[in-house]
Short mmCIF file of C-alpha atoms in Angstrom, two decimals:
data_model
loop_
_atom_site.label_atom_id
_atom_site.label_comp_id
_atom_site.label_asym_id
_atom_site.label_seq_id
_atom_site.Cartn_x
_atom_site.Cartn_y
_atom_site.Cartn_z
CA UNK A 1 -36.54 159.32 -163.22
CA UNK A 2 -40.20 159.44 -163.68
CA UNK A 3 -40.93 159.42 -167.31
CA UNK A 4 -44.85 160.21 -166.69
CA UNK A 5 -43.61 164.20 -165.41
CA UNK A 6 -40.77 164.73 -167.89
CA UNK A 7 -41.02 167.07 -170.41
CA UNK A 8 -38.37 167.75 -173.83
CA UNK A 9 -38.97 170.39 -175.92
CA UNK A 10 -40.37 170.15 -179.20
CA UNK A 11 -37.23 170.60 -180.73
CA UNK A 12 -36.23 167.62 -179.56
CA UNK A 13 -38.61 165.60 -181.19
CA UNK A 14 -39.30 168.21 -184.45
CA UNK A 15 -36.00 167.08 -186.56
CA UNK A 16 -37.04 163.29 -186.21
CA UNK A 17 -39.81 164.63 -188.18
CA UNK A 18 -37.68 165.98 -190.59
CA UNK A 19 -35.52 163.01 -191.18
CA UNK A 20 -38.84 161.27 -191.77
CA UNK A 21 -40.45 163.14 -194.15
CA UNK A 22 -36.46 163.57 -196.20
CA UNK A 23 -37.06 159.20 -196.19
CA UNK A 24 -40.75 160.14 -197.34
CA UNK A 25 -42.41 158.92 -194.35
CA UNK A 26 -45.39 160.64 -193.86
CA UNK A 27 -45.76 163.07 -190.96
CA UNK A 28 -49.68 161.97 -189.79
CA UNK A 29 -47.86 158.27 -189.31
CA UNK A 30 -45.02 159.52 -187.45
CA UNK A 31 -46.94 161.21 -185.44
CA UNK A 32 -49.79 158.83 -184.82
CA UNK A 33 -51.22 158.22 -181.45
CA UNK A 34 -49.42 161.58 -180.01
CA UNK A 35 -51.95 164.40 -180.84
CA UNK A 36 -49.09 166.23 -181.98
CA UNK A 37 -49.01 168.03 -185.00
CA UNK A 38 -46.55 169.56 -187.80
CA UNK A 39 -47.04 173.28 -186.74
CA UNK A 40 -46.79 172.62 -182.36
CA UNK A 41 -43.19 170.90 -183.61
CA UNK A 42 -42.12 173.85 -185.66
CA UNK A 43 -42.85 176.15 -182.33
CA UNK A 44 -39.39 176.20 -180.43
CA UNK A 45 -41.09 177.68 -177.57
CA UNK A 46 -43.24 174.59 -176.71
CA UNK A 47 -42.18 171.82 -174.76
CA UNK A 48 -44.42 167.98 -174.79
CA UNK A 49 -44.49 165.29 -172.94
CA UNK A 50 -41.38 162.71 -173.02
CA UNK A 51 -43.59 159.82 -172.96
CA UNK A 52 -44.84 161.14 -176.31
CA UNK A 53 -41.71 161.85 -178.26
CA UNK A 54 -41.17 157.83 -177.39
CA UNK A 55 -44.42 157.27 -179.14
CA UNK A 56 -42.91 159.02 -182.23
CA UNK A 57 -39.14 156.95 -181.70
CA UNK A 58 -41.11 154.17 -181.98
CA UNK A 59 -43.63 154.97 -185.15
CA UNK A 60 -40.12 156.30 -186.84
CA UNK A 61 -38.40 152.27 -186.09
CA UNK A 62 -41.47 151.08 -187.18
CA UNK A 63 -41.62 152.60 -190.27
CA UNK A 64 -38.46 153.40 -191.24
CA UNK A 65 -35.90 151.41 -193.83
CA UNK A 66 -32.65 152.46 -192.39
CA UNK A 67 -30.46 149.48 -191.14
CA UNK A 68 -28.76 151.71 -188.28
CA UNK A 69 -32.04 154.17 -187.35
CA UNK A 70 -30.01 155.85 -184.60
CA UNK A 71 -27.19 157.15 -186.67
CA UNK A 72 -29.52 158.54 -189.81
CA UNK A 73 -31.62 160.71 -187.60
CA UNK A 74 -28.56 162.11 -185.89
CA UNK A 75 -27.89 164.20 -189.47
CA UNK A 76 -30.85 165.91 -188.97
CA UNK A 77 -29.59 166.87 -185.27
CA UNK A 78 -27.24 170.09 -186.12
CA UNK A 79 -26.12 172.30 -183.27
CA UNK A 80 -28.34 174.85 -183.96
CA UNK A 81 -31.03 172.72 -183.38
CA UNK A 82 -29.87 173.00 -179.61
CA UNK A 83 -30.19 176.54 -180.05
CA UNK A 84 -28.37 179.19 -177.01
CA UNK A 85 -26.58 175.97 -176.16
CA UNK A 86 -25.15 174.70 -179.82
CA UNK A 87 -24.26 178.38 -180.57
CA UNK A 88 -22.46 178.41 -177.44
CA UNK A 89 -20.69 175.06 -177.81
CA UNK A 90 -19.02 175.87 -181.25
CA UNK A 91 -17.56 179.23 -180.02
CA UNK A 92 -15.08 177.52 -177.59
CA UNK A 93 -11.90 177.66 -178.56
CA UNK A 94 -11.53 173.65 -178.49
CA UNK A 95 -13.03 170.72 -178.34
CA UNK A 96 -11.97 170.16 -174.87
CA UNK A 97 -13.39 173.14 -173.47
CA UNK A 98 -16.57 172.57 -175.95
CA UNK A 99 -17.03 169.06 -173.94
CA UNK A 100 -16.38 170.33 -170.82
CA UNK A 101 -18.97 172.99 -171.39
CA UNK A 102 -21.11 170.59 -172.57
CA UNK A 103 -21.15 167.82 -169.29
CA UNK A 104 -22.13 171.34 -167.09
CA UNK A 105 -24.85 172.13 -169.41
CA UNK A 106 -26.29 168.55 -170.58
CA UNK A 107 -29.34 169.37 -168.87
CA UNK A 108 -29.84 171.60 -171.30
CA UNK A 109 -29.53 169.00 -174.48
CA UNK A 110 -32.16 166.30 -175.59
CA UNK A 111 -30.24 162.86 -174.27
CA UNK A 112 -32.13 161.08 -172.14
CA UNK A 113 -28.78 159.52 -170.51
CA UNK A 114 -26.48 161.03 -168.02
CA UNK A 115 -23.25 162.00 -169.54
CA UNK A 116 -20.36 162.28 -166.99
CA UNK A 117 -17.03 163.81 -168.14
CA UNK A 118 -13.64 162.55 -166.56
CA UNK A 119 -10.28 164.03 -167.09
CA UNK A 120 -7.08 161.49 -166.32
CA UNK A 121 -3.85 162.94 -167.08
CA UNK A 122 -3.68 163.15 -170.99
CA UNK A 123 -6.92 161.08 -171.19
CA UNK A 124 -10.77 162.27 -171.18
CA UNK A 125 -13.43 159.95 -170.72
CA UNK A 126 -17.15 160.47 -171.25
CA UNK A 127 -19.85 158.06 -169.62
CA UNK A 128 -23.36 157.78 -171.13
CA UNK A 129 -24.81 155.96 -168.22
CA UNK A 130 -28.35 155.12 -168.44
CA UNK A 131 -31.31 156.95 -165.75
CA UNK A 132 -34.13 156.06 -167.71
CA UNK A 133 -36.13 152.77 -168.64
CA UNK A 134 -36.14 153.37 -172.51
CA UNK A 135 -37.54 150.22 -173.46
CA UNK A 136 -36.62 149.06 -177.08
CA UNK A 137 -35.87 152.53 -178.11
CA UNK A 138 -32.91 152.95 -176.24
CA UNK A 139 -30.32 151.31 -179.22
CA UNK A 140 -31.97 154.50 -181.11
CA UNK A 141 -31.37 156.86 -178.81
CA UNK A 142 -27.29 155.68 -178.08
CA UNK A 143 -26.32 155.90 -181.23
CA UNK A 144 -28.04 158.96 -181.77
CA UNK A 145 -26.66 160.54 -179.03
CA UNK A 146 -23.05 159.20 -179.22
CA UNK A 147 -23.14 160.36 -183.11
CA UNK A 148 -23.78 163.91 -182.04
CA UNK A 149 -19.89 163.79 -180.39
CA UNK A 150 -18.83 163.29 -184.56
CA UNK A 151 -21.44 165.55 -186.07
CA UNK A 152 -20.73 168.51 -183.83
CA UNK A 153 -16.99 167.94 -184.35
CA UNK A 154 -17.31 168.38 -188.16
CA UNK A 155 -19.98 170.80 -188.15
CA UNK A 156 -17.58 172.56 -184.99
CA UNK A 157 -14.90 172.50 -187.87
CA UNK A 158 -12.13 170.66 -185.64
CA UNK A 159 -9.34 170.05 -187.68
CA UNK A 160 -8.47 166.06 -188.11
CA UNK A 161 -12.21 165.24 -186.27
CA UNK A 162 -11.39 161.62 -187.49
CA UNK A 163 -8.39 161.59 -185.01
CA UNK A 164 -10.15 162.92 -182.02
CA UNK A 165 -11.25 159.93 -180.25
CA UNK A 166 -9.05 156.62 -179.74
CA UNK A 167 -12.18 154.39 -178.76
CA UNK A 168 -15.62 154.00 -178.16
CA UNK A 169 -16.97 151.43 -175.84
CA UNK A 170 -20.39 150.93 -176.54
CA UNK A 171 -23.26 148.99 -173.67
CA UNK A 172 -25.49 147.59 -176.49
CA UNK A 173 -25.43 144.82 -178.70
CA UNK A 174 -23.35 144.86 -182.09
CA UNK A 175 -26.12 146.41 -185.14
CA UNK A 176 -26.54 143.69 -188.26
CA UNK A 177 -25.16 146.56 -190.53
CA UNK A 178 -22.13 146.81 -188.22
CA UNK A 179 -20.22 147.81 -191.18
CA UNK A 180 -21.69 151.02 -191.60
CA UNK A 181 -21.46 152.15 -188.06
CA UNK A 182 -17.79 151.69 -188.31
CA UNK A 183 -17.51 154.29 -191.84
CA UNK A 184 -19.89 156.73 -190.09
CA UNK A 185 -17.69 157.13 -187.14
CA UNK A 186 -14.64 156.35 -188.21
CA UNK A 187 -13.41 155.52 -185.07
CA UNK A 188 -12.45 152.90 -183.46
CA UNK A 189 -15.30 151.23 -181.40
CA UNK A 190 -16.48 148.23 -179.56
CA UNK A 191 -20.06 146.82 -179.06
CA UNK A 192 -20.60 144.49 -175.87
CA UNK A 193 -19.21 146.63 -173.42
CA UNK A 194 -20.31 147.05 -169.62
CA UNK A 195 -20.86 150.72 -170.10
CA UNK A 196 -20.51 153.46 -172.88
CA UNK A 197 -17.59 155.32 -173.10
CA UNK A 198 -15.84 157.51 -175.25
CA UNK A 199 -11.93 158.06 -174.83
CA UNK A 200 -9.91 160.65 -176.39
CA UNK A 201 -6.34 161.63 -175.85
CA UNK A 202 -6.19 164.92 -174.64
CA UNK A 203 -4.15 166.36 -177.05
CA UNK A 204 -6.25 165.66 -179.96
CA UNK A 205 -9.22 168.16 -177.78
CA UNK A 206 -7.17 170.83 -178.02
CA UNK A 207 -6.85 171.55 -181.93
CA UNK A 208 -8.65 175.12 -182.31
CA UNK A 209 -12.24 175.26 -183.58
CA UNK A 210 -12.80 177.22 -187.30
CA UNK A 211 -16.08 178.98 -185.90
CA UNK A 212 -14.89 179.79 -182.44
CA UNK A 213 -16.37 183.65 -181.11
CA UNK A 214 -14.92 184.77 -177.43
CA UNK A 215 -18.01 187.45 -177.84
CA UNK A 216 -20.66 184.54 -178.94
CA UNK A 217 -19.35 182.33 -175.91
CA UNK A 218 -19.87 184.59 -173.18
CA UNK A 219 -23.38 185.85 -174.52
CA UNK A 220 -24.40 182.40 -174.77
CA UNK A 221 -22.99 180.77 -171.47
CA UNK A 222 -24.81 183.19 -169.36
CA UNK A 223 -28.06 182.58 -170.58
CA UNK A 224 -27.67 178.88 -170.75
CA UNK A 225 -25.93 179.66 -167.09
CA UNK A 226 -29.82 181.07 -166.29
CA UNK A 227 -31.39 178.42 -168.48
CA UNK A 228 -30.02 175.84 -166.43
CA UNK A 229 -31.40 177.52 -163.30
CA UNK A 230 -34.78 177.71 -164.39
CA UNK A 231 -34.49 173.61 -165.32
CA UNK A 232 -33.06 172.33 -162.13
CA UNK A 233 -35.61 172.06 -159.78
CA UNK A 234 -33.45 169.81 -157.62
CA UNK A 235 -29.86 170.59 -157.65
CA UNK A 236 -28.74 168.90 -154.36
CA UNK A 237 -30.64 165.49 -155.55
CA UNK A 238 -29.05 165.90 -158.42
CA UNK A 239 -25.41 166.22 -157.38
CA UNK A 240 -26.04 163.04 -155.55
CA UNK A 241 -27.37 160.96 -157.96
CA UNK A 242 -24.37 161.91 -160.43
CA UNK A 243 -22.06 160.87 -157.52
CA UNK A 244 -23.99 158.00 -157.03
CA UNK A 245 -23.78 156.90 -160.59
CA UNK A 246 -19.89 158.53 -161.09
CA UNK A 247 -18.76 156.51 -158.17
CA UNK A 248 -17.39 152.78 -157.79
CA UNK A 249 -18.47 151.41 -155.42
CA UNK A 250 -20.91 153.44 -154.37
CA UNK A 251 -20.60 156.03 -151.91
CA UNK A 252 -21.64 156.03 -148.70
CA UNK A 253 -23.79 159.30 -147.11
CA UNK A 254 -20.94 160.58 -145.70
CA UNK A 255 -18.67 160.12 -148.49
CA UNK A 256 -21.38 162.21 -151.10
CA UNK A 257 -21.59 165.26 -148.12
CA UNK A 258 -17.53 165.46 -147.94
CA UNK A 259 -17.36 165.77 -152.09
CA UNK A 260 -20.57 168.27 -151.48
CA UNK A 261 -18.47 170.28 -149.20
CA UNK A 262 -21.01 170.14 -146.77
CA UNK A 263 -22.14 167.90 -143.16
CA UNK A 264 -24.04 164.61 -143.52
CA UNK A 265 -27.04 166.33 -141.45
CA UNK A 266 -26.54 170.15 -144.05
CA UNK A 267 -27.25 167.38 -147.04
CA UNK A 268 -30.07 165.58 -145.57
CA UNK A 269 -32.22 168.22 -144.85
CA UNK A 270 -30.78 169.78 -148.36
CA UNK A 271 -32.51 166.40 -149.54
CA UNK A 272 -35.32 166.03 -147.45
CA UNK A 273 -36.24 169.86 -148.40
CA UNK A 274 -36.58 168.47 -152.02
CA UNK A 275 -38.92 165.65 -151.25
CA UNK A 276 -36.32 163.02 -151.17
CA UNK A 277 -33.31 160.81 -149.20
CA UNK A 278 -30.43 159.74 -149.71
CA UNK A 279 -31.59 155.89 -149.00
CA UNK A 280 -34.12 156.65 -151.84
CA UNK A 281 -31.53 158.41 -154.55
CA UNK A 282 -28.94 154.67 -153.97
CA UNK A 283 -32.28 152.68 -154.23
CA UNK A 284 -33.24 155.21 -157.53
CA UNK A 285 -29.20 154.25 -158.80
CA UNK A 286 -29.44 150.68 -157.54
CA UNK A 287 -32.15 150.00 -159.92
CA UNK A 288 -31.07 152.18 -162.92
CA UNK A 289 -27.95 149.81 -163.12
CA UNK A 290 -29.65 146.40 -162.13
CA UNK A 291 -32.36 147.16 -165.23
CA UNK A 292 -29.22 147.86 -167.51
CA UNK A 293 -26.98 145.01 -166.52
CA UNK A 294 -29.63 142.82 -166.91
CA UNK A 295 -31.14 144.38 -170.19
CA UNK A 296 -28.17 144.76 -171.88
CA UNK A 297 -24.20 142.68 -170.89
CA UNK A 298 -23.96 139.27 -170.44
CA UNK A 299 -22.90 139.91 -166.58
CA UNK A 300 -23.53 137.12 -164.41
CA UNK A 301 -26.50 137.84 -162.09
CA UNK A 302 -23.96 137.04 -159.26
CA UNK A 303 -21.44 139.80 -160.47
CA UNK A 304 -24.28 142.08 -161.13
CA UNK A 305 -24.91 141.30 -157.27
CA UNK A 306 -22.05 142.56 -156.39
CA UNK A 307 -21.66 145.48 -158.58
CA UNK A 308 -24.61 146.79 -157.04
CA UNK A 309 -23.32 146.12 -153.28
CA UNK A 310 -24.87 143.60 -152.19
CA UNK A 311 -23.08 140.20 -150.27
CA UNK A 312 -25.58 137.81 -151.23
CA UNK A 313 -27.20 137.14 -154.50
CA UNK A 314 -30.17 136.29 -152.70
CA UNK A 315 -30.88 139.93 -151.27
CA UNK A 316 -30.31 141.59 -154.67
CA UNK A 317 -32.93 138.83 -156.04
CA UNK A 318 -35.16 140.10 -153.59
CA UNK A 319 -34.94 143.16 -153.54
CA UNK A 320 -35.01 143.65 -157.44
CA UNK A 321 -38.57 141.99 -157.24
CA UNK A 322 -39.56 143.97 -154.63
CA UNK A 323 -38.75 146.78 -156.89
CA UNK A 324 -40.09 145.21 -160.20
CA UNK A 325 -42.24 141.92 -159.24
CA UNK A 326 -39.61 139.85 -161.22
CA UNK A 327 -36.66 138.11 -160.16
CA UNK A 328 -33.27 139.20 -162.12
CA UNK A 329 -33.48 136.02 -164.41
CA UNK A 330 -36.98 136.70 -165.53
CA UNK A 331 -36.34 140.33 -166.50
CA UNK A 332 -33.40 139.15 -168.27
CA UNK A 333 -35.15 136.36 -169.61
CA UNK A 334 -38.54 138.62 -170.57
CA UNK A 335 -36.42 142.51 -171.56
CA UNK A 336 -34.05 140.37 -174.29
CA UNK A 337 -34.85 140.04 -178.03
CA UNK A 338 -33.69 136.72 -179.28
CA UNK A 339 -31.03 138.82 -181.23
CA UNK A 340 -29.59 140.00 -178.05
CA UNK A 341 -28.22 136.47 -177.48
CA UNK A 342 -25.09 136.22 -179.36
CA UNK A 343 -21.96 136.89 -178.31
CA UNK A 344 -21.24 140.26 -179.33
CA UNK A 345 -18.75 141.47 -182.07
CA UNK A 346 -15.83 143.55 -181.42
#
């Protein structure tokens, strides 16, 4: 994903402002370096440049106190900050049809990760899987993200929230004020992992929500139905890519057309009519996961090899400097903070 073209909307950056100024951070040093100001944040209507709100992220780490940044500014994240969508995802009946409604309409929410819902029998699975190069922001921006799953519960009003999840596997390295992470969720959940996921037991999903509205649902879903039109440029690209990224090991062309209900040669003009192909969209996927592996799990670069498809080492080695003028080892070497290093805590 090219970060230099993406846009958020200012509400997505606006309650990071407000957690900063409740720590009594001033707002002109939050905000330094962005040309963005206190009244353009307060306008729902606006949208700004992603590469910006990382330029706040980063002012907030820099100046904040907070031992776990992630999880404080997540507080200031309610549902209604989401607006048609929050008011939309607290009318369903249950958490399982809120999450479900939720994965369709992510586009829609301020996470810069791809969140992929799976449904096994009685378990459900969500997948924050990364698409974006976030740099040393991106322990902010998971914990943020996976602590809106426990804020919206409560704030949903499920009944026994602390119940609904039996684990969270979590791709990043164990925080010093571990501790704390464990009381604010509550839940049982593992640093270390390979990739983030949460896992819940079905039947905890399905405990009615207090503020649930059959009347409130359908207003909202339609217009986040044509809210979501207006934002996807590229559907057929992006069908793909979530296959791509959904699927182990990864799918061949004609694999992605029959789960697209459609012929190999319908799909690549489909693709080609959106600028792209499907060589480019693996390539795209290929990297997304070689950058995390390497960035973040101790995987050996052989494994990581093979993960990715490849036979030999040696072709993944060169073809991840082709794509980043480093070999695997360097990046590893050059993207880790000497904290990084440890073996991580369960």
């Amino acid at each position: 994903m090219d970060l230099r073209s993406l846009r958020v909307s200012t509400m997505s950056v606006y309650p990071l402002l407000q957690c900063a100024q409740d720590e009594g951070l001033p707002a002109q040093q939050l905000l330094a370096g962005t040309g963005l100001t206190e009244a353009l944040l307060r306008d729902a209507n606006r949208d700004v440049p992603f590469s910006l709100e990382l330029i706040v992220v980063r002012n907030y780490l820099r100046l904040t106190r907070e031992s776990v940044p992630g999880l404080r500014a997540s507080t200031f994240y309610h549902y209604n900050s989401f607006g048609t969508l929050g008011a939309a995802l607290v009318s369903h009946p249950t958490m399982l049809e809120a999450c479900r409604f939720l994965a369709r309409y992510v586009d829609l929410t301020f996470t810069p990760f791809r969140v992929l819902m799976e449904e096994d029998g009685e378990q459900v699975c969500a997948r924050y899987v990364d698409c974006m190069d976030l740099g040393d922001c991106r322990d902010f921006y998971l914990m943020r993200d996976l602590a809106f799953i426990r804020n919206l519960s409560k704030e949903a009003g499920a009944e026994d929230w602390v119940e609904l999840v039996d684990d969270m596997e979590i791709a990043m390295a164990a925080p010093a004020d571990l501790e704390a992470v464990k009381a604010f969720f509550g839940w049982p959940l593992h640093f270390g992992a390979t990739e983030t996921r949460v896992i819940a037991p079905r039947r905890s999903l399905l405990k009615p929500l207090r503020l649930a509205n059959p009347i409130t649902l359908k207003i909202m879903q339609e217009q986040c139905e044509a809210q979501l039109l207006k934002r996807q440029q590229n559907p057929w690209s992006r069908q793909v890519e979530n296959l791509l990224l959904s699927t182990h090991p990864m799918p061949d062309l004609g694999t992605v057309a029959d789960r697209l209900h459609c012929a190999e040669r319908t799909l690549r003009r489909r693709l080609q009519s959106e600028s792209c192909t499907f060589q480019d969209l693996v390539t795209q996927v290929q990297q997304q996961r070689a950058i995390h592996h390497l960035r973040h799990t101790q995987l050996p670069i052989e494994l990581i090899a093979e993960k990715l498809g490849y036979s030999e080492t040696a072709a993944f080695a060169h073809a991840f400097k082709r794509w980043t003028g480093q070999t695997p080892s360097a990046f590893r070497l050059q993207s880790r903070q000497p904290e990084d290093l440890h073996v991580d805590q369960a």
